[in-house]
Amino acid sequence: MSAPASVRLAVLGPMRAFIADEIVDVGGRRQRALLARLVLAKGQVVSVDRLADDLWHGEPPPKALAALQVYVSHLRRALEPDRPRRAAATVVVSAAPGYCLTLPVEHVDAWRFEAKLAQAQQEPQPRRR
């Protein structure tokens, strides 16, 4: 299943999320950290253990898994406000053993920058590079 075409993330500079050019509130510090961690994974699955370690700096509390699930739920609600209840998520996706982002490269500014940089490095002419 593919992500909604209107969801975009900007993480170079202040973190912002957009749906159809409207800024979306993605929540508090830990929800934003969760989203940033998923962006860093570039579409790869990040395990719940890794996410818990990262969000709580290596010392997750006893109920970290429950809190993580709440953060994911809130992010999904923010990024897919029109998704029917109980319908499969298409942006922050559950994938064993954790979660991943399923946005196209061009919808995340950092991913787009890295892709352009890699493309430029392949340019044989220094001036064009």
XYZ file of N, CA, C and O in Angstrom:
516
model
N 0.851 -1.173 0.000
C 0.000 0.000 0.000
C 0.891 1.229 0.000
O 1.869 1.289 0.706
N 0.550 2.233 -0.776
C 1.404 3.418 -0.856
C 0.843 4.541 0.004
O -0.340 4.594 0.310
N 1.751 5.444 0.379
C 1.381 6.563 1.232
C 0.573 7.585 0.450
O 0.691 7.681 -0.770
N -0.248 8.372 1.146
C -0.985 9.435 0.474
C -0.024 10.388 -0.212
O 0.994 10.763 0.358
N -0.342 10.773 -1.426
C 0.546 11.614 -2.222
C 0.748 12.993 -1.611
O 1.729 13.657 -1.900
N -0.142 13.423 -0.736
C -0.063 14.783 -0.221
C 0.820 14.933 1.018
O 1.086 16.044 1.431
N 1.282 13.842 1.626
C 2.094 13.929 2.843
C 3.547 14.224 2.465
O 4.142 13.517 1.658
N 4.088 15.290 3.075
C 5.488 15.651 2.871
C 6.105 15.988 4.214
O 5.425 16.501 5.096
N 7.411 15.705 4.354
C 8.129 16.011 5.586
C 9.332 16.883 5.278
O 10.048 16.643 4.308
N 9.532 17.875 6.122
C 10.711 18.739 6.038
C 11.474 18.583 7.350
O 10.929 18.866 8.417
N 12.696 18.095 7.263
C 13.516 17.904 8.463
C 14.837 18.663 8.389
O 15.569 18.699 9.362
N 15.138 19.241 7.255
C 16.323 20.087 7.130
C 15.922 21.461 7.645
O 15.191 22.189 6.990
N 16.356 21.793 8.833
C 15.864 22.977 9.533
C 14.809 22.509 10.515
O 14.821 21.359 10.955
N 13.858 23.362 10.854
C 12.808 22.940 11.792
C 11.973 21.808 11.190
O 11.655 21.836 10.005
N 11.644 20.809 11.997
C 10.835 19.698 11.503
C 9.413 20.182 11.267
O 8.796 20.796 12.136
N 8.929 19.871 10.070
C 7.551 20.211 9.715
C 6.968 19.079 8.899
O 7.679 18.411 8.152
N 5.671 18.887 9.036
C 4.939 17.923 8.225
C 3.840 18.690 7.511
O 3.265 19.632 8.060
N 3.569 18.272 6.284
C 2.553 18.935 5.476
C 1.605 17.894 4.899
O 2.030 16.806 4.510
N 0.351 18.267 4.825
C -0.634 17.511 4.057
C -1.253 18.519 3.113
O -1.857 19.504 3.559
N -1.081 18.277 1.832
C -1.604 19.195 0.804
C -1.237 20.644 1.114
O -2.083 21.524 1.115
N 0.028 20.887 1.394
C 0.587 22.215 1.647
C 0.117 22.877 2.939
O 0.421 24.039 3.179
N -0.606 22.154 3.788
C -1.007 22.666 5.098
C -0.097 22.040 6.152
O 0.107 20.831 6.164
N 0.440 22.867 7.052
C 1.290 22.349 8.116
C 0.444 21.525 9.087
O -0.661 21.906 9.438
N 1.013 20.396 9.495
C 0.344 19.462 10.392
C 1.125 19.412 11.699
O 2.353 19.337 11.687
N 0.415 19.422 12.816
C 1.049 19.277 14.120
C 1.305 17.797 14.355
O 0.368 17.013 14.441
N 2.579 17.403 14.436
C 2.908 15.989 14.641
C 3.114 15.652 16.116
O 3.497 14.535 16.438
N 2.832 16.589 16.999
C 2.861 16.277 18.417
C 4.068 16.808 19.153
O 4.827 17.622 18.639
N 4.243 16.263 20.348
C 5.287 16.716 21.252
C 6.663 16.172 20.941
O 6.904 15.538 19.908
N 7.553 16.397 21.871
C 8.977 16.092 21.688
C 9.236 14.642 21.318
O 9.969 14.365 20.373
N 8.650 13.698 22.014
C 8.938 12.290 21.723
C 8.306 11.838 20.413
O 8.888 11.040 19.695
N 7.121 12.333 20.102
C 6.520 11.979 18.804
C 7.367 12.527 17.671
O 7.577 11.857 16.660
N 7.867 13.731 17.831
C 8.729 14.328 16.804
C 10.044 13.549 16.708
O 10.564 13.327 15.620
N 10.570 13.124 17.854
C 11.800 12.326 17.858
C 11.560 10.984 17.163
O 12.414 10.504 16.418
N 10.405 10.391 17.395
C 10.049 9.137 16.725
C 10.011 9.338 15.218
O 10.599 8.561 14.459
N 9.346 10.395 14.779
C 9.273 10.675 13.349
C 10.663 10.930 12.772
O 11.016 10.404 11.714
N 11.481 11.691 13.489
C 12.849 11.962 13.025
C 13.649 10.671 12.919
O 14.391 10.466 11.951
N 13.488 9.771 13.872
C 14.213 8.491 13.845
C 13.794 7.660 12.654
O 14.610 7.000 12.007
N 12.507 7.684 12.323
C 12.026 6.947 11.154
C 12.537 7.589 9.859
O 12.877 6.880 8.908
N 12.635 8.900 9.837
C 13.212 9.583 8.671
C 14.665 9.148 8.491
O 15.104 8.850 7.375
N 15.421 9.089 9.600
C 16.828 8.674 9.520
C 16.988 7.276 8.931
O 17.997 6.977 8.307
N 15.999 6.430 9.116
C 16.068 5.054 8.616
C 15.798 4.969 7.115
O 15.983 3.902 6.519
N 15.376 6.063 6.496
C 15.176 6.137 5.036
C 14.288 5.025 4.497
O 14.605 4.377 3.501
N 13.170 4.791 5.164
C 12.216 3.802 4.679
C 12.467 2.384 5.161
O 11.675 1.490 4.892
N 13.553 2.172 5.872
C 13.848 0.847 6.416
C 13.125 0.667 7.752
O 12.852 1.637 8.445
N 12.858 -0.568 8.109
C 12.184 -0.867 9.369
C 13.134 -0.594 10.535
O 14.304 -0.976 10.496
N 12.607 0.073 11.563
C 13.344 0.303 12.801
C 12.627 -0.515 13.875
O 11.422 -0.373 14.066
N 13.362 -1.366 14.567
C 12.748 -2.240 15.568
C 12.207 -1.425 16.741
O 12.722 -0.340 17.042
N 11.204 -1.976 17.405
C 10.650 -1.292 18.574
C 11.711 -1.149 19.666
O 11.733 -0.135 20.366
N 12.588 -2.129 19.798
C 13.663 -2.028 20.794
C 14.592 -0.853 20.495
O 14.965 -0.097 21.384
N 14.969 -0.708 19.228
C 15.845 0.402 18.819
C 15.145 1.740 19.037
O 15.741 2.707 19.518
N 13.863 1.812 18.680
C 13.107 3.051 18.865
C 13.026 3.415 20.347
O 13.234 4.571 20.716
N 12.743 2.427 21.186
C 12.657 2.680 22.630
C 14.002 3.155 23.163
O 14.065 4.125 23.937
N 15.080 2.506 22.764
C 16.413 2.933 23.205
C 16.707 4.356 22.758
O 17.241 5.158 23.530
N 16.359 4.664 21.517
C 16.636 6.003 20.993
C 15.772 7.072 21.661
O 16.263 8.151 22.000
N 14.499 6.791 21.851
C 13.593 7.787 22.425
C 13.878 8.068 23.893
O 13.647 9.177 24.379
N 14.373 7.063 24.600
C 14.637 7.232 26.030
C 16.137 7.136 26.336
O 16.521 6.797 27.441
N 16.963 7.431 25.348
C 18.419 7.512 25.513
C 19.007 6.296 26.219
O 19.809 6.426 27.151
N 18.581 5.105 25.780
C 19.143 3.871 26.313
C 18.557 3.410 27.624
O 18.954 2.376 28.142
N 17.611 4.146 28.173
C 16.994 3.773 29.440
C 15.472 3.855 29.350
O 14.838 4.691 30.009
N 14.855 2.995 28.522
C 13.402 3.063 28.385
C 12.701 2.680 29.685
O 13.166 1.801 30.407
N 11.591 3.351 29.980
C 10.839 3.023 31.194
C 10.118 1.687 31.029
O 10.022 1.161 29.909
N 9.588 1.129 32.098
C 8.908 -0.165 32.019
C 7.764 -0.206 31.001
O 7.528 -1.222 30.385
N 7.066 0.879 30.814
C 5.924 0.903 29.884
C 6.279 1.575 28.554
O 5.421 2.144 27.884
N 7.535 1.482 28.151
C 7.993 2.134 26.923
C 7.255 1.617 25.692
O 6.897 2.402 24.811
N 7.008 0.327 25.606
C 6.325 -0.233 24.437
C 4.927 0.348 24.297
O 4.518 0.738 23.197
N 4.201 0.447 25.394
C 2.853 1.028 25.356
C 2.916 2.494 24.936
O 2.114 2.952 24.117
N 3.878 3.240 25.486
C 4.029 4.651 25.122
C 4.387 4.780 23.644
O 3.850 5.646 22.943
N 5.274 3.935 23.166
C 5.666 3.955 21.756
C 4.452 3.716 20.856
O 4.263 4.399 19.848
N 3.618 2.769 21.221
C 2.411 2.484 20.436
C 1.476 3.693 20.412
O 0.868 3.985 19.376
N 1.389 4.402 21.517
C 0.563 5.612 21.566
C 1.155 6.685 20.647
O 0.431 7.328 19.884
N 2.475 6.864 20.696
C 3.119 7.857 19.823
C 2.888 7.524 18.351
O 2.604 8.409 17.539
N 3.009 6.259 18.004
C 2.776 5.841 16.615
C 1.331 6.122 16.227
O 1.055 6.653 15.145
N 0.407 5.786 17.100
C -1.012 6.021 16.828
C -1.292 7.501 16.589
O -1.992 7.875 15.643
N -0.709 8.366 17.414
C -0.910 9.805 17.267
C -0.275 10.325 15.979
O -0.857 11.184 15.310
N 0.904 9.817 15.641
C 1.535 10.225 14.376
C 0.677 9.812 13.191
O 0.486 10.583 12.250
N 0.172 8.593 13.242
C -0.688 8.118 12.150
C -1.923 9.005 12.016
O -2.313 9.365 10.910
N -2.516 9.355 13.135
C -3.708 10.205 13.106
C -3.374 11.575 12.515
O -4.148 12.139 11.750
N -2.203 12.113 12.864
C -1.800 13.426 12.355
C -1.492 13.390 10.864
O -1.873 14.292 10.126
N -0.799 12.334 10.423
C -0.350 12.267 9.028
C -1.391 11.676 8.076
O -1.274 11.846 6.866
N -2.366 10.979 8.627
C -3.435 10.397 7.812
C -4.792 10.669 8.463
O -5.487 9.748 8.877
N -5.166 11.937 8.562
C -6.385 12.276 9.299
C -7.666 11.697 8.697
O -8.643 11.507 9.411
N -7.668 11.399 7.422
C -8.873 10.881 6.767
C -8.898 9.361 6.662
O -9.824 8.799 6.079
N -7.887 8.695 7.213
C -7.851 7.232 7.148
C -8.972 6.678 8.015
O -9.099 7.039 9.183
N -9.780 5.786 7.447
C -10.863 5.194 8.245
C -10.309 4.404 9.425
O -9.239 3.802 9.344
N -11.056 4.414 10.505
C -10.651 3.677 11.702
C -10.449 2.210 11.340
O -11.223 1.632 10.591
N -9.369 1.638 11.848
C -8.976 0.244 11.628
C -8.467 -0.055 10.210
O -8.112 -1.183 9.912
N -8.417 0.955 9.357
C -7.824 0.754 8.030
C -6.302 0.729 8.186
O -5.747 1.344 9.096
N -5.630 0.019 7.315
C -4.168 -0.085 7.379
C -3.518 1.278 7.185
O -3.933 2.059 6.324
N -2.517 1.563 7.992
C -1.756 2.810 7.860
C -0.912 2.747 6.598
O -0.477 1.670 6.185
N -0.661 3.914 6.007
C 0.136 3.946 4.778
C 1.354 4.866 4.869
O 2.131 4.932 3.935
N 1.531 5.577 5.978
C 2.692 6.454 6.139
C 3.638 5.870 7.188
O 4.785 5.569 6.884
N 3.167 5.716 8.414
C 3.941 5.054 9.467
C 3.373 3.635 9.546
O 2.306 3.410 10.092
N 4.115 2.706 8.973
C 3.621 1.349 8.770
C 4.243 0.380 9.768
O 5.436 0.455 10.045
N 3.413 -0.513 10.287
C 3.917 -1.602 11.123
C 4.553 -2.643 10.229
O 3.954 -3.065 9.238
N 5.776 -3.016 10.551
C 6.491 -4.046 9.802
C 7.453 -4.715 10.772
O 8.261 -4.038 11.394
N 7.311 -6.016 10.928
C 8.144 -6.733 11.897
C 9.619 -6.413 11.666
O 10.062 -6.374 10.522
N 10.336 -6.080 12.691
C 10.002 -6.072 14.118
C 9.654 -4.687 14.650
O 9.809 -4.425 15.846
N 9.192 -3.755 13.793
C 8.928 -2.399 14.271
C 8.070 -1.597 13.328
O 6.982 -2.015 12.942
N 8.609 -0.437 12.920
C 7.866 0.509 12.095
C 8.784 1.108 11.041
O 9.998 1.147 11.201
N 8.160 1.619 9.979
C 8.919 2.329 8.943
C 8.044 3.391 8.299
O 6.816 3.352 8.411
N 8.692 4.328 7.623
C 8.000 5.331 6.816
C 7.932 4.823 5.384
O 8.914 4.275 4.880
N 6.810 5.040 4.735
C 6.662 4.578 3.360
C 6.387 5.741 2.413
O 5.547 5.637 1.537
N 7.096 6.819 2.599
C 6.939 7.977 1.729
C 7.897 7.883 0.549
O 8.998 7.340 0.682
N 7.507 8.450 -0.587
C 8.452 8.512 -1.707
C 9.632 9.426 -1.357
O 9.485 10.360 -0.553
N 10.765 9.173 -1.944
C 11.980 9.965 -1.695
C 11.715 11.456 -1.858
O 12.156 12.257 -1.028
N 10.984 11.835 -2.863
C 10.764 13.257 -3.130
C 9.846 13.931 -2.106
O 9.715 15.150 -2.103
N 9.256 13.173 -1.193
C 8.362 13.747 -0.187
C 9.039 13.998 1.159
O 8.393 14.471 2.096
N 10.330 13.696 1.258
C 11.102 13.972 2.483
C 12.325 14.767 2.046
O 13.151 14.270 1.280
N 12.425 16.001 2.508
C 13.485 16.876 1.998
C 14.889 16.305 2.160
O 15.712 16.407 1.247
N 15.179 15.661 3.282
C 16.511 15.089 3.491
C 16.783 13.947 2.525
O 17.900 13.817 2.006
N 15.778 13.124 2.255
C 15.951 12.013 1.301
C 16.157 12.561 -0.100
O 16.984 12.070 -0.863
N 15.396 13.609 -0.443
C 15.507 14.221 -1.770
C 16.898 14.834 -1.939
O 17.540 14.673 -2.982
N 17.399 15.508 -0.900
C 18.735 16.103 -0.947
C 19.798 15.034 -1.171
O 20.686 15.185 -2.009
N 19.722 13.947 -0.418
C 20.699 12.859 -0.567
C 20.639 12.247 -1.964
O 21.674 11.905 -2.537
N 19.437 12.101 -2.507
C 19.299 11.547 -3.859
C 19.922 12.477 -4.892
O 20.617 12.024 -5.811
N 19.687 13.772 -4.733
C 20.276 14.755 -5.663
C 21.800 14.769 -5.541
O 22.510 14.874 -6.537
N 22.301 14.659 -4.320
C 23.745 14.626 -4.090
C 24.361 13.393 -4.753
O 25.389 13.493 -5.442
N 23.734 12.243 -4.595
C 24.231 11.016 -5.216
C 24.199 11.133 -6.735
O 25.130 10.702 -7.419
N 23.146 11.742 -7.250
C 23.030 11.949 -8.694
C 24.147 12.879 -9.187
O 24.778 12.615 -10.210
N 24.425 13.935 -8.449
C 25.477 14.875 -8.843
C 26.847 14.210 -8.819
O 27.700 14.496 -9.665
N 27.065 13.314 -7.863
C 28.355 12.639 -7.763
C 28.599 11.728 -8.965
O 29.745 11.410 -9.271
N 27.559 11.334 -9.640
C 27.697 10.491 -10.833
C 27.983 11.311 -12.092
O 28.349 10.757 -13.119
N 27.805 12.607 -12.009
C 28.046 13.501 -13.154
C 29.535 13.569 -13.440
O 30.321 13.960 -12.585
N 29.947 13.161 -14.661
C 31.375 13.152 -14.991
C 31.980 14.549 -15.186
O 33.173 14.720 -15.007
N 31.174 15.530 -15.557
C 31.708 16.868 -15.819
C 31.691 17.685 -14.527
O 30.627 17.940 -13.957
N 32.883 18.110 -14.079
C 32.970 18.842 -12.820
C 32.085 20.087 -12.762
O 31.493 20.375 -11.740
N 32.010 20.824 -13.846
C 31.189 22.048 -13.845
C 29.729 21.725 -13.609
O 29.027 22.420 -12.890
N 29.228 20.685 -14.239
C 27.815 20.290 -14.068
C 27.587 19.707 -12.679
O 26.523 19.871 -12.106
N 28.592 18.974 -12.162
C 28.481 18.390 -10.834
C 28.296 19.486 -9.826
O 27.540 19.450 -8.935
